CSV table of C-alpha atoms in Angstrom, one decimal:
chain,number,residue,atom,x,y,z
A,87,UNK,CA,-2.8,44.2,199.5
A,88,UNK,CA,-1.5,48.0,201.1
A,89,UNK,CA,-5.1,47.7,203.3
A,90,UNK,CA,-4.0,44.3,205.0
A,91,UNK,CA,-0.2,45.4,205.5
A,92,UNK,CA,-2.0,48.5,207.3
A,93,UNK,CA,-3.9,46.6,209.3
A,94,UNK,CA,-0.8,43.7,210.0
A,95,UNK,CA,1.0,46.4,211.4
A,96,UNK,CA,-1.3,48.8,212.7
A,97,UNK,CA,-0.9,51.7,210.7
A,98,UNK,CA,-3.1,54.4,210.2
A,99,UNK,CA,-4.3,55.0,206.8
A,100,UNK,CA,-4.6,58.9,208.1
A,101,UNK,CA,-1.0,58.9,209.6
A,102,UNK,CA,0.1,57.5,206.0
A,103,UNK,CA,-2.1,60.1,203.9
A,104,UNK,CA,-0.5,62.9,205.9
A,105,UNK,CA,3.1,61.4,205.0
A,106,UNK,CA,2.5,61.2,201.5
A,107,UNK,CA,0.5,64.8,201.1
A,108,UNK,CA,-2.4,63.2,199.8
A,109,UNK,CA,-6.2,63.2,200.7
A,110,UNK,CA,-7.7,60.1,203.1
A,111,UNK,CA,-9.9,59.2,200.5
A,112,UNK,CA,-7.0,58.9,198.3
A,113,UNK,CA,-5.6,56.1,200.5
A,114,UNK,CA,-9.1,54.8,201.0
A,115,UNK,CA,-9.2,54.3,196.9
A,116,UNK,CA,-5.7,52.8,197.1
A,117,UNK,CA,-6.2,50.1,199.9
A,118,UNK,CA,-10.1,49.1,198.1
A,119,UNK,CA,-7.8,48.8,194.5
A,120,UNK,CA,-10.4,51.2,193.0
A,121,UNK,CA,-7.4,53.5,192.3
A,122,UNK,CA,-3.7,52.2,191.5
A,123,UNK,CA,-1.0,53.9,193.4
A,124,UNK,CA,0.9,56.3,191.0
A,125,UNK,CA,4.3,55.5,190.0
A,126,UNK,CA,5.6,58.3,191.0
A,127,UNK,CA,4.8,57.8,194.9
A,128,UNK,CA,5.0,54.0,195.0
A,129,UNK,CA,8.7,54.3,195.8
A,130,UNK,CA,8.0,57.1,198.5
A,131,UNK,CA,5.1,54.6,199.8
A,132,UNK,CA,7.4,51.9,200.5
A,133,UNK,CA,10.1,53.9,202.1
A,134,UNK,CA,7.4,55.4,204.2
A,135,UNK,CA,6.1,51.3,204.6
A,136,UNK,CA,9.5,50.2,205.8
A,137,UNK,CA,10.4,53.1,208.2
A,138,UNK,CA,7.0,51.6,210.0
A,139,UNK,CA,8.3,48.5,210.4
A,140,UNK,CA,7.1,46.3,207.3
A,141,UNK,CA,9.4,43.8,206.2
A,142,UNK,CA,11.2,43.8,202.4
A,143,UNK,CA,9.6,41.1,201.5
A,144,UNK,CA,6.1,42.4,201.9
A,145,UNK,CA,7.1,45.7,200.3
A,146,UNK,CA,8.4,43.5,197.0
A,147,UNK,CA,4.7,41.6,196.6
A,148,UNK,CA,3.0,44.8,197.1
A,149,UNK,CA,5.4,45.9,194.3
A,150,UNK,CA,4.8,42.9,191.8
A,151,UNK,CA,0.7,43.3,192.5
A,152,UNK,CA,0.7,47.2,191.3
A,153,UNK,CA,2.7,45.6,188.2
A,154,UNK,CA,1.0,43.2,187.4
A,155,UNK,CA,-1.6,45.1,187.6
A,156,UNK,CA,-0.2,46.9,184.7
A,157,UNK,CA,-0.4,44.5,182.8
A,158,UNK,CA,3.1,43.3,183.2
A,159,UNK,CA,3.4,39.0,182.4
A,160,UNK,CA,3.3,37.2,185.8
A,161,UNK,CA,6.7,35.3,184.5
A,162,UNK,CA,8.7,38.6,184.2
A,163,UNK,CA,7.8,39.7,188.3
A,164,UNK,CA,8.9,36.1,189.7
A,165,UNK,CA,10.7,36.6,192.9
A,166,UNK,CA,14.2,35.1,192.7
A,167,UNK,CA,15.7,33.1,195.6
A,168,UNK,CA,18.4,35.3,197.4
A,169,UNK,CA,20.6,32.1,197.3
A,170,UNK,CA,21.3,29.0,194.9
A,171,UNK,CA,20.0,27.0,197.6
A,172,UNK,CA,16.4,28.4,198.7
A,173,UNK,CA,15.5,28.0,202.5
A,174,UNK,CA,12.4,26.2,204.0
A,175,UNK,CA,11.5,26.4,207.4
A,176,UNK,CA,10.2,22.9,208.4
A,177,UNK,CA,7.9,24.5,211.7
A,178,UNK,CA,6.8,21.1,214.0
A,179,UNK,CA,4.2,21.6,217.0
A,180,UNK,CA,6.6,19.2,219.8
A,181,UNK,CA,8.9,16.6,219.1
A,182,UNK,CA,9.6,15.3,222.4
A,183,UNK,CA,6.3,13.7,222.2
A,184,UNK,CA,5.3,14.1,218.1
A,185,UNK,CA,3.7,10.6,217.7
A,186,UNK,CA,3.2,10.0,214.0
A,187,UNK,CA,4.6,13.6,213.1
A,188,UNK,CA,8.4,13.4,214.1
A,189,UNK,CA,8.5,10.1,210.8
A,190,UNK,CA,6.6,12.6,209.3
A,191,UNK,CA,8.4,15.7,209.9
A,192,UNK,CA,11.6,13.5,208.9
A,193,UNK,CA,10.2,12.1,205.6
A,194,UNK,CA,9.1,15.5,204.7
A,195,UNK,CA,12.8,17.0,205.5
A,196,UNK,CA,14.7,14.3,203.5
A,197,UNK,CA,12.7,14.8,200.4
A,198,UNK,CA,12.9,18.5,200.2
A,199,UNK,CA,16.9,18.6,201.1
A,200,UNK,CA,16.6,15.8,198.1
A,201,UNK,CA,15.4,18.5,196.2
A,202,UNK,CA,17.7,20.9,196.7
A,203,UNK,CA,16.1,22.6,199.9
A,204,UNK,CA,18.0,23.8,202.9
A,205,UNK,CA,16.3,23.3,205.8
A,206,UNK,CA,15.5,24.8,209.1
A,207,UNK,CA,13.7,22.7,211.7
A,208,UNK,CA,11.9,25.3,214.4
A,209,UNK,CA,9.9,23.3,216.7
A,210,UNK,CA,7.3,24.5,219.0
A,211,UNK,CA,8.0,22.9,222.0
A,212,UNK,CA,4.2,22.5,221.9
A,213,UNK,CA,3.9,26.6,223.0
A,214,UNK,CA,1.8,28.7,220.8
A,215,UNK,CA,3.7,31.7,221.6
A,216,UNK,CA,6.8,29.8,220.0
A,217,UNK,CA,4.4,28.8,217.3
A,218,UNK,CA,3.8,32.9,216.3
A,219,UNK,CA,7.1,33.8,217.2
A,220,UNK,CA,8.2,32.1,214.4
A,221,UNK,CA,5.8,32.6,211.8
A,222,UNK,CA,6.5,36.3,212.5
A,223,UNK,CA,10.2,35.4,211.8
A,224,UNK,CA,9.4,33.9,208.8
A,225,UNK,CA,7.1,37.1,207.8
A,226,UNK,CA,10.0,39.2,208.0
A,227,UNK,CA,11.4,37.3,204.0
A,228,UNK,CA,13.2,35.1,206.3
A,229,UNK,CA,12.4,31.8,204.6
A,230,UNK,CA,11.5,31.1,200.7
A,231,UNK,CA,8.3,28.9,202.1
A,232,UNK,CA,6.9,27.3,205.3
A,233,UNK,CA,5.6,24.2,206.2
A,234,UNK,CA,4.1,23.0,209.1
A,235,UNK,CA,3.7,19.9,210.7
A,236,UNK,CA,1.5,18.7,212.9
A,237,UNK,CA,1.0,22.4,214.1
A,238,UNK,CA,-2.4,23.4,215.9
A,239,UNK,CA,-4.0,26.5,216.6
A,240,UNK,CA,-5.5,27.8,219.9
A,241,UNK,CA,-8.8,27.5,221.0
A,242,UNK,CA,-11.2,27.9,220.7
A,243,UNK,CA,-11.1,28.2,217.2
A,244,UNK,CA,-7.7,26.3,216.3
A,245,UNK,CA,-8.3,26.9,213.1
A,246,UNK,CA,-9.2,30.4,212.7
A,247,UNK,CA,-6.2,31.4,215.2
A,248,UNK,CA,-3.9,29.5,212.7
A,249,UNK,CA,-4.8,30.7,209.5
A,250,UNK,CA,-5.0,34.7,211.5
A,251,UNK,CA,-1.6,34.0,212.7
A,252,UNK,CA,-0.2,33.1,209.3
A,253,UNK,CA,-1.7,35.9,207.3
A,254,UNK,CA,1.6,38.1,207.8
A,255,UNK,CA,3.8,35.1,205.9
A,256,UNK,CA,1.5,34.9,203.4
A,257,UNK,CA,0.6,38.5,203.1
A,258,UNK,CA,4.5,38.7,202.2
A,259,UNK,CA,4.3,36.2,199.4
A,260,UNK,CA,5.7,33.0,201.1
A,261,UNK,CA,3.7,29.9,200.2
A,262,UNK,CA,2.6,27.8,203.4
A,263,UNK,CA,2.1,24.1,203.3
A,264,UNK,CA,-0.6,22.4,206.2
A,265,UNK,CA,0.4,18.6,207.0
A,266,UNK,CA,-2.3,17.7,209.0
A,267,UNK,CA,-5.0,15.1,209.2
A,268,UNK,CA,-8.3,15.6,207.9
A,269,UNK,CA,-11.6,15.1,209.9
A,270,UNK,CA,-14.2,15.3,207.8
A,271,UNK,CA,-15.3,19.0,208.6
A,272,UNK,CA,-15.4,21.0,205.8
A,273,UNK,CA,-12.5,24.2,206.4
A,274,UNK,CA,-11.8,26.7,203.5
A,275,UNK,CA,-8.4,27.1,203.3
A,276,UNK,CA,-6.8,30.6,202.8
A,277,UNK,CA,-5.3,31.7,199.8
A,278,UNK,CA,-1.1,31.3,199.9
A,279,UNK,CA,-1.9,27.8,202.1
A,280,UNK,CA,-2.0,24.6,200.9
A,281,UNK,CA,-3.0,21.4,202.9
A,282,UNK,CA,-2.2,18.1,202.7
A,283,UNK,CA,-2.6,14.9,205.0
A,284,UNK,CA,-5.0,11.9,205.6
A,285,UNK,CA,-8.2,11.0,206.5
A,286,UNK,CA,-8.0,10.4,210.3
A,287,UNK,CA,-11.4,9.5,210.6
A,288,UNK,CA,-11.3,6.9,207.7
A,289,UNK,CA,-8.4,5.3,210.1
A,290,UNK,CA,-9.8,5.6,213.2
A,291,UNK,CA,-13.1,3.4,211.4
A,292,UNK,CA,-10.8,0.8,210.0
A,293,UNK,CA,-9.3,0.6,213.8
A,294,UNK,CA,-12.3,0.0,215.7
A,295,UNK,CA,-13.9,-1.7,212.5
A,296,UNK,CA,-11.5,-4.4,213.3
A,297,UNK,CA,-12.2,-4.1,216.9
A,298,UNK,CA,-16.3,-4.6,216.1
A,299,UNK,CA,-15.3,-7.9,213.9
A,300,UNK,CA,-13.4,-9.3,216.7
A,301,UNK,CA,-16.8,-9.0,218.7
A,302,UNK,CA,-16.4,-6.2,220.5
A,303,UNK,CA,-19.9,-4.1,221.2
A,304,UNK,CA,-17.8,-1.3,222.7
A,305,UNK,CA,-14.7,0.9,222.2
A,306,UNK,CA,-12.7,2.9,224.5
A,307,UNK,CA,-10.7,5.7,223.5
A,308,UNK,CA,-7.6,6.8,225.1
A,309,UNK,CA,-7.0,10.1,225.0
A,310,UNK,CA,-4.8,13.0,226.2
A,311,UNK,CA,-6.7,16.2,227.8
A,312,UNK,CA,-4.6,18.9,226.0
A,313,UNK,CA,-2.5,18.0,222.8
A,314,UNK,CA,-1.9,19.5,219.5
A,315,UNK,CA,-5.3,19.3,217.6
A,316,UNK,CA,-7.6,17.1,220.8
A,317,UNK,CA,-10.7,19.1,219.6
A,318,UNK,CA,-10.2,17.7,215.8
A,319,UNK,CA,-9.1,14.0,217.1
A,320,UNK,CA,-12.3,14.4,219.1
A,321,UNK,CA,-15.0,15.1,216.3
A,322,UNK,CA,-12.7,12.7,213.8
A,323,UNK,CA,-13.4,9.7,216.5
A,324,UNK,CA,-17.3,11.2,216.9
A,325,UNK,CA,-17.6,10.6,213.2
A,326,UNK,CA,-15.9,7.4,213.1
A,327,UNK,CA,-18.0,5.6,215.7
A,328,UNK,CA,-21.0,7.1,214.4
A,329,UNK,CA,-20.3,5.2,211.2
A,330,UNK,CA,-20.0,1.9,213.0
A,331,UNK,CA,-23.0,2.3,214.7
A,332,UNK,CA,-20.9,2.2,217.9
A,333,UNK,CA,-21.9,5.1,221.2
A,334,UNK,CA,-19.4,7.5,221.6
A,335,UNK,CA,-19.9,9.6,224.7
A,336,UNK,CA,-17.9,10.4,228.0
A,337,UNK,CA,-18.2,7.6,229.2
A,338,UNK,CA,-16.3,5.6,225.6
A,339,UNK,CA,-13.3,8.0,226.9
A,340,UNK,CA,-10.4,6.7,229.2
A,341,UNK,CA,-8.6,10.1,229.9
A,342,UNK,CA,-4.5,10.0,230.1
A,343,UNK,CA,-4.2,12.8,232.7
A,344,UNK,CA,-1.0,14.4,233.5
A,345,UNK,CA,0.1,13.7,236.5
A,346,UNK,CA,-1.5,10.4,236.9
A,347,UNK,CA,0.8,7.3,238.0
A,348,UNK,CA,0.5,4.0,235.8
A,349,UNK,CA,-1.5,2.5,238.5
A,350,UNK,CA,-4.0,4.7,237.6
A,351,UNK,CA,-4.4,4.2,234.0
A,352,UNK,CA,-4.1,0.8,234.9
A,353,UNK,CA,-7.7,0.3,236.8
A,354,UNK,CA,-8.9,2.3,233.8
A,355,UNK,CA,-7.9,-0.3,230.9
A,356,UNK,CA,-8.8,-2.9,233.5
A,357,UNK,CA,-12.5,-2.0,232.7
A,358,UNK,CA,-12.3,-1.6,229.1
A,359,UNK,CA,-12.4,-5.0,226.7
A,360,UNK,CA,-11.7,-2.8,223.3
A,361,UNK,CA,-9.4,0.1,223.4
A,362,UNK,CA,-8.4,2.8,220.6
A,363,UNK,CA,-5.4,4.9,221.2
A,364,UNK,CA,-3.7,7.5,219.3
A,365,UNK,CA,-0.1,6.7,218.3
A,366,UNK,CA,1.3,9.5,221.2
A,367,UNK,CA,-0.5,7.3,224.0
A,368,UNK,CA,0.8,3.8,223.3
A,369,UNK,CA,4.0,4.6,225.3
A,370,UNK,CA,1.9,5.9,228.3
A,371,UNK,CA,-0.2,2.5,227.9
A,372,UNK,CA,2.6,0.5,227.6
A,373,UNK,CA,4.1,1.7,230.7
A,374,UNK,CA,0.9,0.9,232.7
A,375,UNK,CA,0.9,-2.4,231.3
A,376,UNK,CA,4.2,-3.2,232.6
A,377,UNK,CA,3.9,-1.4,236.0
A,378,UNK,CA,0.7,-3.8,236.4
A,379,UNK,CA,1.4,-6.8,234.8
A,380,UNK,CA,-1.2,-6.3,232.3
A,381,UNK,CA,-0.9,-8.2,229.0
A,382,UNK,CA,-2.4,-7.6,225.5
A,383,UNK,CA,-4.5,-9.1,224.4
A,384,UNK,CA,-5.2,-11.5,227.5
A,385,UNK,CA,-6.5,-8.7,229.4
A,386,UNK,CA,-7.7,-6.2,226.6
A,387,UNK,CA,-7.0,-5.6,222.8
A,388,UNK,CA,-5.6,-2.0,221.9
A,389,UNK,CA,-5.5,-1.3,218.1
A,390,UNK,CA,-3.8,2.2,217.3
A,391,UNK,CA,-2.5,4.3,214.0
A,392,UNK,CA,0.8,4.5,212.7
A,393,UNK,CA,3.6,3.0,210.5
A,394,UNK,CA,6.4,0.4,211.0
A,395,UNK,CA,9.5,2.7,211.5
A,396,UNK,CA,7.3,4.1,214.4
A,397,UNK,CA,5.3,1.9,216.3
A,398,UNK,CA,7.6,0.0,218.7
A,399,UNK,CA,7.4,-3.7,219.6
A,400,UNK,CA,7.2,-3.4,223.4
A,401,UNK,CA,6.2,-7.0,224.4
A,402,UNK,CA,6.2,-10.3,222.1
A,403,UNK,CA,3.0,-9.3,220.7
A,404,UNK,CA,3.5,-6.0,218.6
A,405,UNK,CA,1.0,-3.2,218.8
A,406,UNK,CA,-2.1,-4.0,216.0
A,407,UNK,CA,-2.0,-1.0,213.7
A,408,UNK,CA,-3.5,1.3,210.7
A,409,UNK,CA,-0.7,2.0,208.9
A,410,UNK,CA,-0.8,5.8,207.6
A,411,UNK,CA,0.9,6.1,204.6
A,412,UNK,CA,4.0,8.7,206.1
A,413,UNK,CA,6.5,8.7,203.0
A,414,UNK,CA,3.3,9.4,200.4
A,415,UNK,CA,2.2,12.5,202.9
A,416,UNK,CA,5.5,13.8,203.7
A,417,UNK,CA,7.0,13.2,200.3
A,418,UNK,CA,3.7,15.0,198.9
A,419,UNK,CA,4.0,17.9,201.1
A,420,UNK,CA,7.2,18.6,200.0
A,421,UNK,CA,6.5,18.5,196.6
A,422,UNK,CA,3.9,20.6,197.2
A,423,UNK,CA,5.6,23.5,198.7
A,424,UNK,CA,8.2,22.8,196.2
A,425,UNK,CA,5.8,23.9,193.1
A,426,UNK,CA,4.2,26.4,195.2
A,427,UNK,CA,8.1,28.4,195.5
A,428,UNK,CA,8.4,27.9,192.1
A,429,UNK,CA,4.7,29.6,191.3
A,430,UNK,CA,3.5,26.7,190.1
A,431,UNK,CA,0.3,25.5,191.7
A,432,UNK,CA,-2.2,27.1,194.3
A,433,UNK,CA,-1.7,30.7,193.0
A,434,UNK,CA,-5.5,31.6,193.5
A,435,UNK,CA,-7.4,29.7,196.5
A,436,UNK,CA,-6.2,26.2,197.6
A,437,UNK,CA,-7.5,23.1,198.6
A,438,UNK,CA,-6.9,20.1,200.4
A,439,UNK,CA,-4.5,16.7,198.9
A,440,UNK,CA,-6.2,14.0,201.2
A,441,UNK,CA,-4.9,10.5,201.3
A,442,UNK,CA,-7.8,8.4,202.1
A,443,UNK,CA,-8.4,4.7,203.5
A,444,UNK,CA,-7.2,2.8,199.8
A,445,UNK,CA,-4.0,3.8,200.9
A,446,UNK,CA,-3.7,2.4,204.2
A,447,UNK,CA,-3.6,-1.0,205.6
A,448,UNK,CA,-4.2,-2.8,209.3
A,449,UNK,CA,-0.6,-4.3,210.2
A,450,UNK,CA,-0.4,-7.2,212.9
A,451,UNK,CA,-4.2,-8.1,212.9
A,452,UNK,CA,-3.2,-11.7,213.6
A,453,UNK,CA,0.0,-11.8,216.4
A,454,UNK,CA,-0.6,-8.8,217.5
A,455,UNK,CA,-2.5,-6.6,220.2
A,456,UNK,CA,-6.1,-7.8,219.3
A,457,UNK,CA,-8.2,-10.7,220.2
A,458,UNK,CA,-11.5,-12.0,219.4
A,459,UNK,CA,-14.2,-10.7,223.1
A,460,UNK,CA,-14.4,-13.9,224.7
A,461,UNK,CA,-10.9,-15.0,224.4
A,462,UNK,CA,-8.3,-14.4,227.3
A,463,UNK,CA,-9.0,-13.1,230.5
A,464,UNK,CA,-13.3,-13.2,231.2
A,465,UNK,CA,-12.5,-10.4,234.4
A,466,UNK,CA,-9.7,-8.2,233.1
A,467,UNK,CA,-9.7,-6.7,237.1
A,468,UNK,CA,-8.6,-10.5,238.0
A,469,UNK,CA,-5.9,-11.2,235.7
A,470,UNK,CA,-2.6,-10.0,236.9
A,471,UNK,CA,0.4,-11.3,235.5
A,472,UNK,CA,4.1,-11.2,235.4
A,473,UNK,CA,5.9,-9.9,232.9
A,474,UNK,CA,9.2,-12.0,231.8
């Protein structure tokens, strides 16, 4: 653990050999675990540690690892909460436009305040230098764990600049829970993270599996060009319409670009039959709809994720739905990071809690936004309507 603080916070292990009057090699031996660090300069280390700017509560786990190595019982070096009430920081990517993760982010918060939990809500603004602003916070012994919602990484590795920019908080012993969907790809988690969400592409296959039964040969995809986590959306709706045989290419993509009037998206839907959007682009859709008197399903059939505290009922057909089971993720993450505080589960490498497609369900297949190819409008271009 001393090689990692080093290298967190850029010190050098020559510098810090000098300090202590010992050899380079020494420090070397120290940093590879090949040598313990004496008792008798451990407590001149971390003075030496903190006057370089690590934080307490990294200089405490470094502490508890040379015990335990010692041989000391893991029970005996638990860290105790510096309050009755331990804090959480709740960490969310941008709630002005969170689509399924503000119910989430919500459910999540209930349940851990249920369980005793203060806490902190610190959201993004969808900014990734917000995003390591606070995780650096939280590094500092800030917080008693972390979980985030919905947060991405940066490209072009989202993942690996996630997991890099988390390595301080856990490097500090503060347990980090992931809620995010799961795509399919295979990501090895680091150790002091755990993950938990739902298999996005098992929705997005019941979605346009629906679509394909009502006739449909081809499906459209709404889609954002920058939100948090496009690039794993993208590959989750590649798998999905690989496994219903269905082409998924540039040309299956109707892009929501920023900037663009509703007129605009409008002509787009008016060439698609079939559409797929991700809960954050119904509103945008919906307010194309109305601008241009476009109706579902007359004129096309949208299908979309979500639950029923969150998808809205714009017109006096509801939107057609997978519903993602929120409470059973959110209450799960927070039982998750729950046992992790406590030094219960994940205490060696983690892995991912997925909640796949036997726990979710289509809502408003019949009423809804979804109609069988041939019925409604034959030339969606052609059939403008009114709205009451």
């Amino acid at each position: 653990m001393l090689g990692s603080i080093l290298k967190t916070h850029h010190i050098s292990r020559s510098d810090l050999a000098h300090r202590l009057d010992v050899s380079v090699q020494t420090v070397h031996n120290w940093c590879s675990g090949r040598v313990r660090v004496p008792s008798h300069k451990l407590g001149r280390l971390c003075d030496l540690l903190e006057e370089l700017g690590v934080s307490p509560g990294e200089l405490a786990q470094m502490a508890v690892r040379e015990l335990e190595t010692l041989g000391v019982q893991q029970e005996r070096l638990a860290l105790r909460s510096r309050s009755s009430q331990p804090l959480v920081g709740l960490v969310t990517w941008n709630l002005m436009s969170s689509g399924l993760f503000g119910p989430l982010a919500r459910v999540t918060r209930i349940a851990l305040e249920g369980m005793g939990y203060q806490c902190m809500a610190l959201d993004c603004g969808g900014e990734h230098r917000q995003r390591r602003a606070y995780l650096q916070w939280a590094a500092q012994g800030n917080v008693d764990g972390l979980l985030l919602c919905g947060v991405p990484g940066d490209v072009p590795d989202p993942d690996d600049d996630l997991f890099a920019s988390l390595k301080p908080v856990t490097t500090a012993g503060i347990p980090v829970v992931l809620l995010k969907p799961w795509t399919g790809s295979a990501v090895t988690v680091p150790e002091g993270v755990g993950s938990i969400g739902w298999d996005y592409a098992a929705a997005v296959e019941m979605a346009g599996g629906l679509l394909q039964e009502l006739g449909h040969e081809q499906v459209h995809a709404v889609l954002a060009v920058t939100a948090a986590g496009f690039g794993a959306r993208y590959w989750g709706l590649d798998r999905a319409w690989n496994n219903l045989g269905l082409t998924f290419d540039e040309d299956s993509i109707i892009w929501a670009q920023e900037g663009e009037t509703a007129h605009e998206l409008a002509d787009a839907l008016a060439g698609a039959r079939a559409v797929f959007a991700p809960p954050s682009q119904l509103p945008t859709i919906a307010r194309a709809c109305f601008a241009s008197g476009i109706r579902w399903p007359d004129d096309f059939s949208v299908v979309s994720l979500g639950n029923r505290a969150f998808v809205p009922q714009l017109d006096r057909r509801p939107f057609t739905f997978v519903s993602i089971p929120v409470g059973r993720v959110g209450r799960g993450a927070a039982q998750l990071l729950s046992s992790m505080i406590r030094g219960e589960r994940f205490q060696t490498g983690q892995e991912y809690v997925i909640y796949g497609a036997s726990t979710m369900s289509v809502e408003n297949a019949e009423g809804g936004s979804v109609a069988p190819r041939y019925q409604g409008a034959a030339y969606p271009h052609m059939a403008r309507v009114t709205l009451a």
